Tab-separated table of C-alpha atoms in Angstrom:
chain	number	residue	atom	x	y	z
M	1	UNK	CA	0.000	0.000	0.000
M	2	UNK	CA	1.395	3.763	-1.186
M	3	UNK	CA	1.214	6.280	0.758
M	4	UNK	CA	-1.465	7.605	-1.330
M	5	UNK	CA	-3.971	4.820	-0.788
M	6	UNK	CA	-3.318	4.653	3.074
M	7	UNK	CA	-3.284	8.632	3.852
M	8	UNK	CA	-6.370	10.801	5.028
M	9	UNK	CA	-7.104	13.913	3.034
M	10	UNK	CA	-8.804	16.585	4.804
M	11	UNK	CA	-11.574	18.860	3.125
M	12	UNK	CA	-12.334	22.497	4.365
M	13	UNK	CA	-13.445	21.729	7.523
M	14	UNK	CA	-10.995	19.979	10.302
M	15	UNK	CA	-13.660	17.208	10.430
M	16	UNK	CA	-13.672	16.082	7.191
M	17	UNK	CA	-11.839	13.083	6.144
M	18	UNK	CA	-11.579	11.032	2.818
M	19	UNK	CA	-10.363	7.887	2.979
M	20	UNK	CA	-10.479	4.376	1.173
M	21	UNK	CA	-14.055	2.885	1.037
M	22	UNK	CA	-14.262	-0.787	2.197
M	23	UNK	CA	-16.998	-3.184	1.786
M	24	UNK	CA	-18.672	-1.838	5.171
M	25	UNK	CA	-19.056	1.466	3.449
M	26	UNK	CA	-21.444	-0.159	0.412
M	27	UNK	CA	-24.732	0.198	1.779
M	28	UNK	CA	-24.307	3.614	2.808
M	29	UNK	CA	-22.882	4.489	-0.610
M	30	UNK	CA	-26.170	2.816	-2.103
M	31	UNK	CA	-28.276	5.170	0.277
M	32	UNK	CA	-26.311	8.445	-1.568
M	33	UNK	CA	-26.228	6.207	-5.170
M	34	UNK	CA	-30.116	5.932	-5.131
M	35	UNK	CA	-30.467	10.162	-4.648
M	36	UNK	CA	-27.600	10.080	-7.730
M	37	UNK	CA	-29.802	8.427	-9.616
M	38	UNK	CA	-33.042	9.848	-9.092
M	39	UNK	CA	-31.073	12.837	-10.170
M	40	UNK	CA	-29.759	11.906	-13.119
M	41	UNK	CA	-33.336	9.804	-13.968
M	42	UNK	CA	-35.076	13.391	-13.657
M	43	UNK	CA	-32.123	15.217	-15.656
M	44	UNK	CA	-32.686	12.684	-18.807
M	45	UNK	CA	-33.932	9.172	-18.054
M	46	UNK	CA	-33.421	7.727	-21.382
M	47	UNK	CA	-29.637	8.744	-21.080
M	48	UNK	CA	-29.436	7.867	-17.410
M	49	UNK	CA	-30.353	3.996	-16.412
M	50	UNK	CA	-29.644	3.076	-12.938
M	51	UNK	CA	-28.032	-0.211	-12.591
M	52	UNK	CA	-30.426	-3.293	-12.339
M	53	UNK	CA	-28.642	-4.609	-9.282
M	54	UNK	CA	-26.560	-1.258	-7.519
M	55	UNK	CA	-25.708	-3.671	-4.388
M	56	UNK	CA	-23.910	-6.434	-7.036
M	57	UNK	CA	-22.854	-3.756	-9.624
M	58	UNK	CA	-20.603	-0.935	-6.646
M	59	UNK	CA	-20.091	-3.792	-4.156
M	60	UNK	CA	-17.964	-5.363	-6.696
M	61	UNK	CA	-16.411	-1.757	-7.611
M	62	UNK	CA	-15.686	-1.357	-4.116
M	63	UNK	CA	-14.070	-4.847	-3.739
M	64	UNK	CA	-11.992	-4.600	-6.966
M	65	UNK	CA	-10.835	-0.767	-5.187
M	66	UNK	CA	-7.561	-2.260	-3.728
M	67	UNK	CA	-3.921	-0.680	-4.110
M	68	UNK	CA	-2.741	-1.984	-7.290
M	69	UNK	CA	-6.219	-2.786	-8.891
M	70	UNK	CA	-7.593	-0.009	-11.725
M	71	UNK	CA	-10.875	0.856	-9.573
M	72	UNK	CA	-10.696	3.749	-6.818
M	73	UNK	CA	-13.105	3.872	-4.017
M	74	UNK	CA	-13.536	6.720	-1.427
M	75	UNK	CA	-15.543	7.842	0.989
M	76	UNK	CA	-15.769	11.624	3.140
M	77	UNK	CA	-16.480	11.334	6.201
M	78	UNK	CA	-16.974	13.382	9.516
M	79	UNK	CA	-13.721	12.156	11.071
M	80	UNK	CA	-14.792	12.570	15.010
M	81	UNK	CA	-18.989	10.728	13.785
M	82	UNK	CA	-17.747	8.290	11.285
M	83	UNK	CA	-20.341	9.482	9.474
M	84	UNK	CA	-19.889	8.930	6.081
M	85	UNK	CA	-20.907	12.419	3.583
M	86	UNK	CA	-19.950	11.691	0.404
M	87	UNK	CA	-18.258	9.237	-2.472
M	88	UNK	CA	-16.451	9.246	-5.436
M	89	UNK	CA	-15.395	5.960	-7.718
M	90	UNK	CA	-12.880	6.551	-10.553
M	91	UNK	CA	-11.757	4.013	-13.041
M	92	UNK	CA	-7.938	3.872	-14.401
M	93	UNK	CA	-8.798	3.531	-18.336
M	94	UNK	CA	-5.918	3.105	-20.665
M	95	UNK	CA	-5.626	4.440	-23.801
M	96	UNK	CA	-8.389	4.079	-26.055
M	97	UNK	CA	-7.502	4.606	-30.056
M	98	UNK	CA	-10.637	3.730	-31.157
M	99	UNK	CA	-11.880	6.375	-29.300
M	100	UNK	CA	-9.241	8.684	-29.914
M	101	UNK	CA	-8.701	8.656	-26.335
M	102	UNK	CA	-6.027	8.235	-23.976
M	103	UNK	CA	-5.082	7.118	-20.865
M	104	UNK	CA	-7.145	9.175	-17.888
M	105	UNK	CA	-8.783	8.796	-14.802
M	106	UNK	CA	-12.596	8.880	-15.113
M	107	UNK	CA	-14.633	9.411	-12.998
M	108	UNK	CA	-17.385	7.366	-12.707
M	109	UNK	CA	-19.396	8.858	-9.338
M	110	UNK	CA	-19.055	11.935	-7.088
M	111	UNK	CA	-21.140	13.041	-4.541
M	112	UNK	CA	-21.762	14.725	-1.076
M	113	UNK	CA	-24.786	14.805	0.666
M	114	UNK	CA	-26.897	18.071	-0.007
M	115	UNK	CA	-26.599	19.492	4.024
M	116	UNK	CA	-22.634	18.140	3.712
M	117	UNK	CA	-22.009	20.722	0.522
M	118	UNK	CA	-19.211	23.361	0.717
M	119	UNK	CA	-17.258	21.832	3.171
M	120	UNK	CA	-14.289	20.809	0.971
M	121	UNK	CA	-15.322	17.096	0.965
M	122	UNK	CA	-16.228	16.299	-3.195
M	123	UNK	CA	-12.770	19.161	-3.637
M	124	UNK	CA	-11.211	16.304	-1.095
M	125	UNK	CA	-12.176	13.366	-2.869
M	126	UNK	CA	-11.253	14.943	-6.287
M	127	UNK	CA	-8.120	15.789	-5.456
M	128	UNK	CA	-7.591	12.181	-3.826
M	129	UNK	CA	-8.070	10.713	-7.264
M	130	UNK	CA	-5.796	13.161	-8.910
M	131	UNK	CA	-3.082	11.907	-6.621
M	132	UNK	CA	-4.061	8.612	-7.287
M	133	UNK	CA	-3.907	9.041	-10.910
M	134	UNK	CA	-0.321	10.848	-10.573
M	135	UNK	CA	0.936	7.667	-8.921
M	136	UNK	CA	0.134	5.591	-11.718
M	137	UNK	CA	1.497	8.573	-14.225
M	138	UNK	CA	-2.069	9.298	-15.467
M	139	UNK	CA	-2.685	13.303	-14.604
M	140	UNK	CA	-5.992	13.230	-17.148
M	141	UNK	CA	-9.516	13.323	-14.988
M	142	UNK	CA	-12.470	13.024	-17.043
M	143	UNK	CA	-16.126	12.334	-16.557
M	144	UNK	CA	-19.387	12.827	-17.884
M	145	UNK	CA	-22.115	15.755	-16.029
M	146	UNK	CA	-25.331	15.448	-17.339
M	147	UNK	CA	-26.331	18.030	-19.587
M	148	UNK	CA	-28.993	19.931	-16.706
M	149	UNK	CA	-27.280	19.317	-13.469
M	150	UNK	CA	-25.929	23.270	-13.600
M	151	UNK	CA	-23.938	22.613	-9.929
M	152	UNK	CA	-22.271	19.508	-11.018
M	153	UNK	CA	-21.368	21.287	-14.418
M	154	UNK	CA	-19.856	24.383	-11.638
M	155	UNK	CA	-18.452	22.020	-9.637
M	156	UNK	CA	-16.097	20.547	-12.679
M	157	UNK	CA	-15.404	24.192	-13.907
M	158	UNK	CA	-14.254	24.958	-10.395
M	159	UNK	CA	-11.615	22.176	-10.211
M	160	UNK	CA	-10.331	23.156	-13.268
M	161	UNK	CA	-11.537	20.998	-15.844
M	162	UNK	CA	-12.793	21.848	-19.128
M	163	UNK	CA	-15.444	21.009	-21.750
M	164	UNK	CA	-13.798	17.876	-23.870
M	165	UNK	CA	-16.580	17.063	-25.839
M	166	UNK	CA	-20.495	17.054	-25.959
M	167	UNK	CA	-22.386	14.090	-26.415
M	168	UNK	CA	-25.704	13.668	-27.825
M	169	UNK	CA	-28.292	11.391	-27.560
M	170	UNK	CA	-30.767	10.525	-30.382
M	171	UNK	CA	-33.881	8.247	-29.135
């Protein structure tokens, strides 16, 4: 285990930890997937489909999320509570030539609770998988926002990333 994978990160607030998400962690991330979803359902639910089985389909992310494997898994939390506040799992993808794409970190899920907001913890967990990504020699992040989620869009923006492409979506 690196460094990276073992250390705490701390997000605006003293009490605000990210660390490694372990299989203990996976219903509570379901609780925070299922408002994800409903999200992105109500943004575009023809473009959005939840998982069939979310349990089977991030317990296995979260199991796979183990120094040396290509699937990252964190949690914030309220260091003193345990509480956990937020999540974010990111994907090593290698190049990708069909796709004219190559090697980055994407980002598969972020999120923090709505009362847990502007306390540093998503700024926390994306910079954790930045410094995960520079271990490995990847410094590309990428993800996908959907098109009407305006804070998500802000959020990116914020951290410095930039518009890489726009997808549409014929039905």
């Amino acid at each position: 285990m690196t460094q990276t994978d073992s250390a705490h990160f701390r997000g605006k607030r003293p009490d605000v930890e990210v660390r490694l998400a372990t299989a203990a962690d996976v219903p509570r991330i379901l609780v925070m997937l299922k408002q994800l979803t409903d999200a992105h359902e109500a943004y575009d639910g023809k473009r959005f489909v939840a998982p069939a089985d979310p349990a089977a389909t991030y317990g296995a992310w979260v199991a796979k999320a183990t120094p040396g494997n290509d699937v990252l898994a964190l949690v914030a939390e309220v260091a003193r509570e345990g509480e956990v506040i937020g999540y974010l799992i990111a994907e090593h993808f290698e190049p990708m030539p069909k796709y004219w794409a190559p090697e980055c970190i994407y980002v598969h899920d972020i999120f923090v609770e709505a009362d847990a907001r502007k306390t540093g913890a998503a700024d926390a967990l994306l910079e954790r998988a930045a410094m995960w990504g520079q271990s490995r020699g990847v410094s590309q992040l990428r993800g996908i926002v959907a098109h009407g989620n305006q804070m998500g869009q802000g959020f990116f923006t914020r951290s410095g990333f930039r518009i890489g492409a726009i997808e549409f979506v014929r039905d």
